[in-house]
CSV table of C-alpha atoms in Angstrom, one decimal:
chain,number,residue,atom,x,y,z
A,1421,UNK,CA,104.2,22.2,88.1
A,1422,UNK,CA,105.4,18.5,89.5
A,1423,UNK,CA,102.0,18.7,91.6
A,1424,UNK,CA,99.4,19.3,89.2
A,1425,UNK,CA,97.1,16.8,88.4
A,1426,UNK,CA,97.8,16.2,84.7
A,1427,UNK,CA,100.9,15.9,82.6
A,1428,UNK,CA,99.4,17.1,78.7
A,1429,UNK,CA,96.4,17.8,78.1
A,1430,UNK,CA,94.9,18.0,74.6
A,1431,UNK,CA,92.6,20.8,73.9
A,1432,UNK,CA,90.0,21.0,71.2
A,1433,UNK,CA,90.5,16.6,71.1
A,1434,UNK,CA,86.5,16.3,69.7
A,1435,UNK,CA,88.1,18.0,66.2
A,1436,UNK,CA,89.8,16.5,63.3
A,1437,UNK,CA,93.2,16.9,64.0
A,1438,UNK,CA,92.9,17.2,68.1
A,1439,UNK,CA,91.4,13.4,67.8
A,1440,UNK,CA,94.2,12.0,65.5
A,1441,UNK,CA,96.8,13.6,68.8
A,1442,UNK,CA,94.7,12.1,71.5
A,1443,UNK,CA,93.9,8.4,69.1
A,1444,UNK,CA,98.1,8.6,69.1
A,1445,UNK,CA,98.5,9.4,73.1
A,1446,UNK,CA,95.8,6.6,73.5
A,1447,UNK,CA,97.9,4.0,71.0
A,1448,UNK,CA,101.1,4.5,71.9
A,1449,UNK,CA,101.4,5.3,75.9
A,1450,UNK,CA,97.7,4.4,76.8
A,1451,UNK,CA,98.9,1.4,78.1
A,1452,UNK,CA,102.6,2.2,79.5
A,1453,UNK,CA,103.1,2.8,83.2
A,1454,UNK,CA,105.8,5.0,82.6
A,1455,UNK,CA,103.5,7.3,79.7
A,1456,UNK,CA,102.2,10.5,80.2
A,1457,UNK,CA,99.1,11.4,82.4
A,1458,UNK,CA,96.9,13.0,79.9
A,1459,UNK,CA,93.5,14.0,79.4
A,1460,UNK,CA,91.2,15.3,76.6
A,1461,UNK,CA,89.4,18.6,76.4
A,1462,UNK,CA,86.9,20.4,74.4
A,1463,UNK,CA,84.2,22.6,75.1
A,1464,UNK,CA,81.3,20.0,75.0
A,1465,UNK,CA,81.4,16.6,77.3
A,1466,UNK,CA,79.3,14.4,75.0
A,1467,UNK,CA,81.5,14.9,72.1
A,1468,UNK,CA,84.5,13.9,74.2
A,1469,UNK,CA,83.0,10.8,75.5
A,1470,UNK,CA,81.8,10.6,71.5
A,1471,UNK,CA,85.4,10.7,70.6
A,1472,UNK,CA,86.9,8.5,73.4
A,1473,UNK,CA,85.1,5.7,72.5
A,1474,UNK,CA,85.6,6.2,68.1
A,1475,UNK,CA,89.6,6.1,69.2
A,1476,UNK,CA,89.3,3.1,71.4
A,1477,UNK,CA,90.8,5.1,74.5
A,1478,UNK,CA,90.3,3.4,77.8
A,1479,UNK,CA,86.8,4.3,79.3
A,1480,UNK,CA,88.9,6.1,82.2
A,1481,UNK,CA,90.9,8.9,80.1
A,1482,UNK,CA,89.9,12.1,81.8
A,1483,UNK,CA,87.9,14.6,79.9
A,1484,UNK,CA,87.9,17.9,80.7
A,1485,UNK,CA,85.2,21.1,79.4
A,1486,UNK,CA,86.7,24.2,78.7
A,1487,UNK,CA,85.1,27.0,76.3
A,1488,UNK,CA,87.8,28.8,74.1
A,1489,UNK,CA,85.8,32.3,75.0
A,1490,UNK,CA,86.1,31.4,78.7
A,1491,UNK,CA,89.2,33.0,80.8
A,1492,UNK,CA,87.9,31.1,83.6
A,1493,UNK,CA,87.2,27.8,81.7
A,1494,UNK,CA,90.8,27.9,80.2
A,1495,UNK,CA,92.9,29.5,83.4
A,1496,UNK,CA,91.0,26.7,85.4
A,1497,UNK,CA,92.3,24.0,82.6
A,1498,UNK,CA,96.0,25.1,82.4
A,1499,UNK,CA,96.1,24.9,86.5
A,1500,UNK,CA,95.2,21.3,85.9
A,1501,UNK,CA,98.4,20.2,83.4
A,1502,UNK,CA,102.2,20.6,82.5
A,1503,UNK,CA,101.5,20.9,79.5
A,1504,UNK,CA,98.6,21.9,76.5
A,1505,UNK,CA,98.4,21.2,73.3
A,1506,UNK,CA,96.2,22.8,71.1
A,1507,UNK,CA,94.9,22.2,67.7
A,1508,UNK,CA,91.3,24.8,67.9
A,1509,UNK,CA,92.8,27.1,65.6
A,1510,UNK,CA,93.0,29.6,63.6
A,1511,UNK,CA,94.9,30.7,66.3
A,1512,UNK,CA,94.3,34.1,65.9
A,1513,UNK,CA,90.8,34.0,66.0
A,1514,UNK,CA,90.8,31.2,69.0
A,1515,UNK,CA,93.8,30.9,70.4
A,1516,UNK,CA,94.7,34.5,72.7
A,1517,UNK,CA,92.6,33.4,75.5
A,1518,UNK,CA,94.8,30.2,75.8
A,1519,UNK,CA,97.6,31.5,75.0
A,1520,UNK,CA,97.3,34.2,77.9
A,1521,UNK,CA,96.2,31.6,80.4
A,1522,UNK,CA,98.9,29.6,79.6
A,1523,UNK,CA,101.7,32.8,80.2
A,1524,UNK,CA,99.4,33.2,83.6
A,1525,UNK,CA,99.5,29.8,85.0
A,1526,UNK,CA,103.3,29.1,84.2
A,1527,UNK,CA,102.0,26.2,81.4
A,1528,UNK,CA,103.9,24.9,79.0
A,1529,UNK,CA,102.3,25.2,75.3
A,1530,UNK,CA,102.3,23.7,71.8
A,1531,UNK,CA,100.3,24.0,68.7
A,1532,UNK,CA,100.4,23.8,64.9
A,1533,UNK,CA,100.3,27.7,64.1
A,1534,UNK,CA,101.5,28.9,60.5
A,1535,UNK,CA,99.7,32.0,61.3
A,1536,UNK,CA,102.9,34.3,61.7
A,1537,UNK,CA,101.0,37.7,61.9
A,1538,UNK,CA,99.7,36.2,64.8
A,1539,UNK,CA,102.7,34.8,66.0
A,1540,UNK,CA,104.6,37.7,66.1
A,1541,UNK,CA,101.6,39.7,67.7
A,1542,UNK,CA,101.7,37.4,70.9
A,1543,UNK,CA,105.4,37.4,71.2
A,1544,UNK,CA,105.7,41.6,71.5
A,1545,UNK,CA,102.3,40.7,74.0
A,1546,UNK,CA,103.7,37.8,76.0
A,1547,UNK,CA,107.3,37.3,75.7
A,1548,UNK,CA,108.1,39.3,79.2
A,1549,UNK,CA,105.4,37.7,81.4
A,1550,UNK,CA,106.0,34.1,80.0
A,1551,UNK,CA,109.8,34.3,80.9
A,1552,UNK,CA,108.9,35.7,84.6
A,1553,UNK,CA,105.6,32.8,84.7
A,1554,UNK,CA,108.5,30.3,83.0
A,1555,UNK,CA,105.6,28.9,80.5
A,1556,UNK,CA,107.6,27.9,77.2
A,1557,UNK,CA,105.1,28.4,74.7
A,1558,UNK,CA,106.0,26.7,71.6
A,1559,UNK,CA,104.2,27.8,68.3
A,1560,UNK,CA,104.7,25.5,65.1
A,1561,UNK,CA,105.0,22.3,66.6
A,1562,UNK,CA,103.3,20.1,63.7
A,1563,UNK,CA,105.1,19.4,59.9
A,1564,UNK,CA,105.1,23.4,60.0
A,1565,UNK,CA,107.7,24.1,61.1
A,1566,UNK,CA,109.7,21.0,62.8
A,1567,UNK,CA,111.3,19.0,59.8
A,1568,UNK,CA,112.8,22.7,58.8
A,1569,UNK,CA,113.2,24.0,62.2
A,1570,UNK,CA,115.2,20.7,63.1
A,1571,UNK,CA,116.6,19.6,59.9
A,1572,UNK,CA,118.4,23.2,59.7
A,1573,UNK,CA,119.2,22.7,63.0
A,1574,UNK,CA,120.9,19.1,62.1
A,1575,UNK,CA,122.4,20.2,59.0
A,1576,UNK,CA,124.5,23.1,60.6
A,1577,UNK,CA,125.9,20.5,63.5
A,1578,UNK,CA,127.0,18.3,60.6
A,1579,UNK,CA,128.8,21.0,58.7
A,1580,UNK,CA,130.5,22.2,62.0
A,1581,UNK,CA,131.3,18.6,62.5
A,1582,UNK,CA,132.9,18.2,58.5
A,1583,UNK,CA,134.1,22.0,58.0
A,1584,UNK,CA,134.7,23.5,61.3
A,1585,UNK,CA,131.7,26.4,61.4
A,1586,UNK,CA,128.3,26.4,59.8
A,1587,UNK,CA,127.1,27.1,56.4
A,1588,UNK,CA,126.7,30.5,55.3
A,1589,UNK,CA,123.5,29.3,52.8
A,1590,UNK,CA,121.2,26.6,53.0
A,1591,UNK,CA,118.3,25.6,50.4
A,1592,UNK,CA,115.5,23.5,51.8
A,1593,UNK,CA,114.1,21.6,49.0
A,1594,UNK,CA,110.8,19.6,49.3
A,1595,UNK,CA,111.9,16.8,46.7
A,1596,UNK,CA,108.7,14.7,47.3
A,1597,UNK,CA,105.3,15.0,49.6
A,1598,UNK,CA,101.9,12.9,49.3
A,1599,UNK,CA,99.5,14.4,51.7
A,1600,UNK,CA,96.4,17.0,51.6
A,1601,UNK,CA,95.1,19.6,52.9
A,1602,UNK,CA,92.2,19.5,55.7
A,1603,UNK,CA,89.7,22.5,56.4
A,1604,UNK,CA,91.1,24.0,59.4
A,1605,UNK,CA,94.8,24.5,57.4
A,1606,UNK,CA,92.2,26.1,54.8
A,1607,UNK,CA,90.3,28.5,57.2
A,1608,UNK,CA,93.8,29.4,59.2
A,1609,UNK,CA,94.8,31.0,55.1
A,1610,UNK,CA,91.5,32.3,55.0
A,1611,UNK,CA,91.7,34.2,58.0
A,1612,UNK,CA,95.2,35.5,57.7
A,1613,UNK,CA,94.3,36.9,54.3
A,1614,UNK,CA,91.4,38.4,55.8
A,1615,UNK,CA,93.5,39.9,58.5
A,1616,UNK,CA,96.0,41.2,55.6
A,1617,UNK,CA,93.3,43.1,53.8
A,1618,UNK,CA,91.9,45.2,57.3
A,1619,UNK,CA,95.1,45.5,58.3
A,1620,UNK,CA,98.3,46.3,55.5
A,1621,UNK,CA,101.0,46.6,57.8
A,1622,UNK,CA,100.5,43.0,58.3
A,1623,UNK,CA,101.1,42.4,54.8
A,1624,UNK,CA,104.8,43.8,55.9
A,1625,UNK,CA,105.2,40.7,58.2
A,1626,UNK,CA,104.4,38.0,56.5
A,1627,UNK,CA,106.6,39.3,53.6
A,1628,UNK,CA,109.5,39.8,56.3
A,1629,UNK,CA,111.5,37.1,56.8
A,1630,UNK,CA,112.5,38.3,60.1
A,1631,UNK,CA,109.2,38.6,61.7
A,1632,UNK,CA,109.9,36.8,64.4
A,1633,UNK,CA,113.1,37.9,65.3
A,1634,UNK,CA,112.3,41.8,67.1
A,1635,UNK,CA,115.2,44.2,66.9
A,1636,UNK,CA,117.4,42.0,64.5
A,1637,UNK,CA,117.6,41.9,60.8
A,1638,UNK,CA,119.5,39.7,58.5
A,1639,UNK,CA,121.1,39.9,55.1
A,1640,UNK,CA,118.5,40.0,52.1
A,1641,UNK,CA,117.3,36.1,51.7
A,1642,UNK,CA,116.5,34.3,48.5
A,1643,UNK,CA,112.8,35.1,47.7
A,1644,UNK,CA,111.9,31.6,47.0
A,1645,UNK,CA,109.6,32.9,44.7
A,1646,UNK,CA,110.8,32.4,40.9
A,1647,UNK,CA,111.2,28.9,39.3
A,1648,UNK,CA,115.0,28.2,38.6
A,1649,UNK,CA,116.8,25.1,37.4
A,1650,UNK,CA,119.6,23.5,39.6
A,1651,UNK,CA,122.6,22.2,38.2
A,1652,UNK,CA,123.4,19.8,41.8
A,1653,UNK,CA,120.4,18.8,41.7
A,1654,UNK,CA,119.4,18.4,38.2
A,1655,UNK,CA,115.7,19.7,38.5
A,1656,UNK,CA,113.7,22.6,38.9
A,1657,UNK,CA,112.4,24.2,41.7
A,1658,UNK,CA,109.2,26.1,42.3
A,1659,UNK,CA,107.7,28.5,44.9
A,1660,UNK,CA,106.7,25.9,48.3
A,1661,UNK,CA,103.5,27.0,50.0
A,1662,UNK,CA,104.7,26.7,53.5
A,1663,UNK,CA,108.1,28.9,52.9
A,1664,UNK,CA,106.3,32.0,54.3
A,1665,UNK,CA,106.0,30.4,57.9
A,1666,UNK,CA,108.8,27.4,57.6
A,1667,UNK,CA,111.7,30.1,57.0
A,1668,UNK,CA,110.6,32.3,59.5
A,1669,UNK,CA,110.6,29.8,62.6
A,1670,UNK,CA,114.5,28.9,61.2
A,1671,UNK,CA,115.0,32.4,61.6
A,1672,UNK,CA,113.9,32.4,65.1
A,1673,UNK,CA,115.8,29.5,66.1
A,1674,UNK,CA,118.6,31.0,65.3
A,1675,UNK,CA,117.7,34.2,67.1
A,1676,UNK,CA,116.7,32.6,70.5
A,1677,UNK,CA,119.8,30.5,70.0
A,1678,UNK,CA,122.5,33.6,70.2
A,1679,UNK,CA,123.2,33.2,66.4
A,1680,UNK,CA,125.0,29.6,65.6
A,1681,UNK,CA,124.3,29.5,62.2
A,1682,UNK,CA,125.8,33.1,61.7
A,1683,UNK,CA,124.0,36.3,61.8
A,1684,UNK,CA,124.4,36.2,57.9
A,1685,UNK,CA,122.5,33.0,57.1
A,1686,UNK,CA,120.6,33.0,54.2
A,1687,UNK,CA,118.0,30.1,53.6
A,1688,UNK,CA,114.8,29.4,51.6
A,1689,UNK,CA,112.5,26.8,50.9
A,1690,UNK,CA,111.1,25.3,47.7
A,1691,UNK,CA,110.3,22.2,45.7
A,1692,UNK,CA,111.9,20.3,43.4
A,1693,UNK,CA,109.5,19.0,40.2
A,1694,UNK,CA,111.7,17.4,37.5
A,1695,UNK,CA,114.5,17.9,34.8
A,1696,UNK,CA,113.8,19.0,31.2
A,1697,UNK,CA,110.9,20.9,30.2
A,1698,UNK,CA,107.8,19.0,31.8
A,1699,UNK,CA,109.9,20.2,35.3
A,1700,UNK,CA,109.6,23.6,34.4
A,1701,UNK,CA,106.1,23.4,33.2
A,1702,UNK,CA,105.5,22.1,36.7
A,1703,UNK,CA,107.6,25.0,38.4
A,1704,UNK,CA,105.6,27.3,36.2
A,1705,UNK,CA,101.8,25.5,37.5
A,1706,UNK,CA,103.2,25.3,41.4
A,1707,UNK,CA,103.7,29.1,40.9
A,1708,UNK,CA,100.1,29.5,40.0
A,1709,UNK,CA,98.9,27.0,42.9
A,1710,UNK,CA,100.4,29.7,45.2
A,1711,UNK,CA,98.0,31.9,44.3
A,1712,UNK,CA,95.3,29.8,45.3
A,1713,UNK,CA,96.4,26.6,46.6
A,1714,UNK,CA,92.9,24.8,48.1
A,1715,UNK,CA,90.8,26.1,44.5
A,1716,UNK,CA,87.0,27.0,44.4
A,1717,UNK,CA,85.8,24.4,47.1
A,1718,UNK,CA,88.3,24.7,49.9
A,1719,UNK,CA,87.8,21.7,52.7
A,1720,UNK,CA,85.4,22.5,55.4
A,1721,UNK,CA,86.7,22.5,59.2
A,1722,UNK,CA,86.7,19.4,60.5
A,1723,UNK,CA,87.3,17.5,57.0
A,1724,UNK,CA,90.7,15.8,56.4
A,1725,UNK,CA,92.3,13.1,54.4
A,1726,UNK,CA,90.9,9.1,55.4
A,1727,UNK,CA,92.7,6.8,57.5
A,1728,UNK,CA,94.6,5.5,54.3
A,1729,UNK,CA,95.6,8.1,52.8
A,1730,UNK,CA,96.8,9.4,56.4
A,1731,UNK,CA,99.0,5.7,56.2
A,1732,UNK,CA,100.0,5.9,52.2
A,1733,UNK,CA,101.3,9.7,52.8
A,1734,UNK,CA,104.9,10.9,53.5
A,1735,UNK,CA,107.8,13.8,52.9
A,1736,UNK,CA,111.1,14.0,51.6
A,1737,UNK,CA,113.6,17.0,52.5
A,1738,UNK,CA,117.0,17.8,51.3
A,1739,UNK,CA,118.7,20.6,53.0
A,1740,UNK,CA,121.5,21.3,50.4
A,1741,UNK,CA,124.3,23.2,52.7
A,1742,UNK,CA,126.7,25.5,50.7
A,1743,UNK,CA,130.0,26.5,51.9
A,1744,UNK,CA,131.6,30.0,50.8
A,1745,UNK,CA,134.7,27.8,49.8
A,1746,UNK,CA,132.3,25.9,47.4
A,1747,UNK,CA,132.3,22.9,49.8
A,1748,UNK,CA,128.6,21.6,50.0
A,1749,UNK,CA,126.6,19.1,52.4
A,1750,UNK,CA,123.3,17.2,51.4
A,1751,UNK,CA,120.9,16.4,54.5
A,1752,UNK,CA,117.9,14.4,54.4
A,1753,UNK,CA,115.1,14.7,56.4
A,1754,UNK,CA,112.3,11.8,55.5
A,1755,UNK,CA,108.9,11.2,57.4
A,1756,UNK,CA,106.6,8.3,57.6
A,1757,UNK,CA,102.1,9.4,57.1
A,1758,UNK,CA,100.7,12.4,55.4
A,1759,UNK,CA,102.7,15.1,56.4
A,1760,UNK,CA,99.7,17.6,57.6
A,1761,UNK,CA,98.2,15.4,59.7
A,1762,UNK,CA,99.2,11.8,60.1
A,1763,UNK,CA,102.9,12.9,60.7
A,1764,UNK,CA,101.7,16.2,62.4
A,1765,UNK,CA,99.8,14.4,65.2
A,1766,UNK,CA,103.2,12.7,65.8
A,1767,UNK,CA,105.4,15.3,66.0
A,1768,UNK,CA,102.4,17.5,68.2
A,1769,UNK,CA,102.4,14.4,70.7
A,1770,UNK,CA,106.2,14.2,71.2
A,1771,UNK,CA,106.7,17.9,71.8
A,1772,UNK,CA,104.6,17.5,74.6
A,1773,UNK,CA,106.4,14.5,75.8
A,1774,UNK,CA,109.8,16.6,74.9
A,1775,UNK,CA,108.6,20.0,76.7
A,1776,UNK,CA,107.9,17.9,80.2
A,1777,UNK,CA,111.8,17.0,80.1
A,1778,UNK,CA,113.1,20.4,79.3
A,1779,UNK,CA,114.6,22.9,81.3
A,1780,UNK,CA,115.4,25.6,79.7
A,1781,UNK,CA,113.6,29.4,80.7
A,1782,UNK,CA,110.0,30.4,79.7
A,1783,UNK,CA,109.2,32.1,76.9
A,1784,UNK,CA,108.0,32.2,73.6
A,1785,UNK,CA,110.1,29.8,71.4
A,1786,UNK,CA,110.1,27.0,68.9
A,1787,UNK,CA,110.7,23.5,68.8
A,1788,UNK,CA,114.4,23.7,67.6
A,1789,UNK,CA,115.1,26.5,70.3
A,1790,UNK,CA,113.3,24.6,73.4
A,1791,UNK,CA,114.0,21.6,72.5
A,1792,UNK,CA,116.7,20.5,69.6
A,1793,UNK,CA,118.4,17.6,69.5
A,1794,UNK,CA,116.1,15.9,72.3
A,1795,UNK,CA,113.1,16.2,70.0
A,1796,UNK,CA,115.1,14.9,66.9
A,1797,UNK,CA,115.9,11.5,69.4
A,1798,UNK,CA,112.3,11.8,70.2
A,1799,UNK,CA,111.0,11.8,66.9
A,1800,UNK,CA,113.1,9.0,65.0
A,1801,UNK,CA,112.4,6.9,68.3
A,1802,UNK,CA,108.6,7.2,68.1
A,1803,UNK,CA,107.5,9.1,65.4
A,1804,UNK,CA,109.1,7.6,62.2
A,1805,UNK,CA,110.8,10.2,61.2
A,1806,UNK,CA,114.6,10.4,60.0
A,1807,UNK,CA,117.4,12.9,59.8
A,1808,UNK,CA,120.8,11.7,58.4
A,1809,UNK,CA,123.5,13.2,56.0
A,1810,UNK,CA,123.2,12.4,52.5
A,1811,UNK,CA,126.9,13.4,50.7
């Protein structure tokens, strides 16, 4: 791996989110001698050149042409780099060949996947081969599910420090968030719904909180789908659209690390509204939103929030650890920028850089299982995330 031409290749750099990842790397690391050696990749050289100039990356930035439908192109690309960061989704439509190429060549991989059915399929298909080749395949390396995966990990660390043991129950609650959906997010959800209609067994995967922990099924989990008033937080809670993927990744991290949270760990995610009748009404509205989050006219792939919207976005998540003896702890994760794009592009980039120093064995894992506190440190230092005990 140390002899490869590049440290990181951004695959899909001509797409909306891929361009943001390339722009972040160019601005944050382009002028640093100690920065990663990176390249932009996609299927059109002309479009790569256009994006390179648009994001003001150096003219010497390497450009790699690779078609998502060509096994030869993808393998040749993977053989040139230590890490591939891919934003080419929906992954269930365009990701199979790239994952296979990374596994075959022992190349580390990180994506923004929020498609649990496809992820479960890839775990079954490639786990053993990735272990053998040393490839670290790191799904869900953006807003789904890094703040939640690492937030739970750091909350449990704080519980062990304060109480001497992990919490058997944690509630993840989104207190505030400002951001918009892109066409890629809408396309991923649409592809998942179409796949479920064709294969009813996929519905069970989507519903199962332990769908990504093969061979292990923990205790019944809170549904997170019933609006309720939370006395200790003084607000109503409502279903959170990203909970189905985040909760699965949290349980997979616990599983891969040998259950440091316990085999009886219970976890759910919801979004907080406000007190009183207004909060109750908002919680009910959120339940309806879950049925059709993108409305009658979902955004098209390639579309997304403006620069101003990305820079004005933010998120604030609280993790409430409930101990068996009634003690509790609150831990917060806060991020600047639009969560799905401004912050996600930074998280994916920093995941790739952290993988360059990772010494964990190969396999199909999570940011928490592969990188843990090393990634927390990078995100705090470079991506404007904050992880802290509140109470």
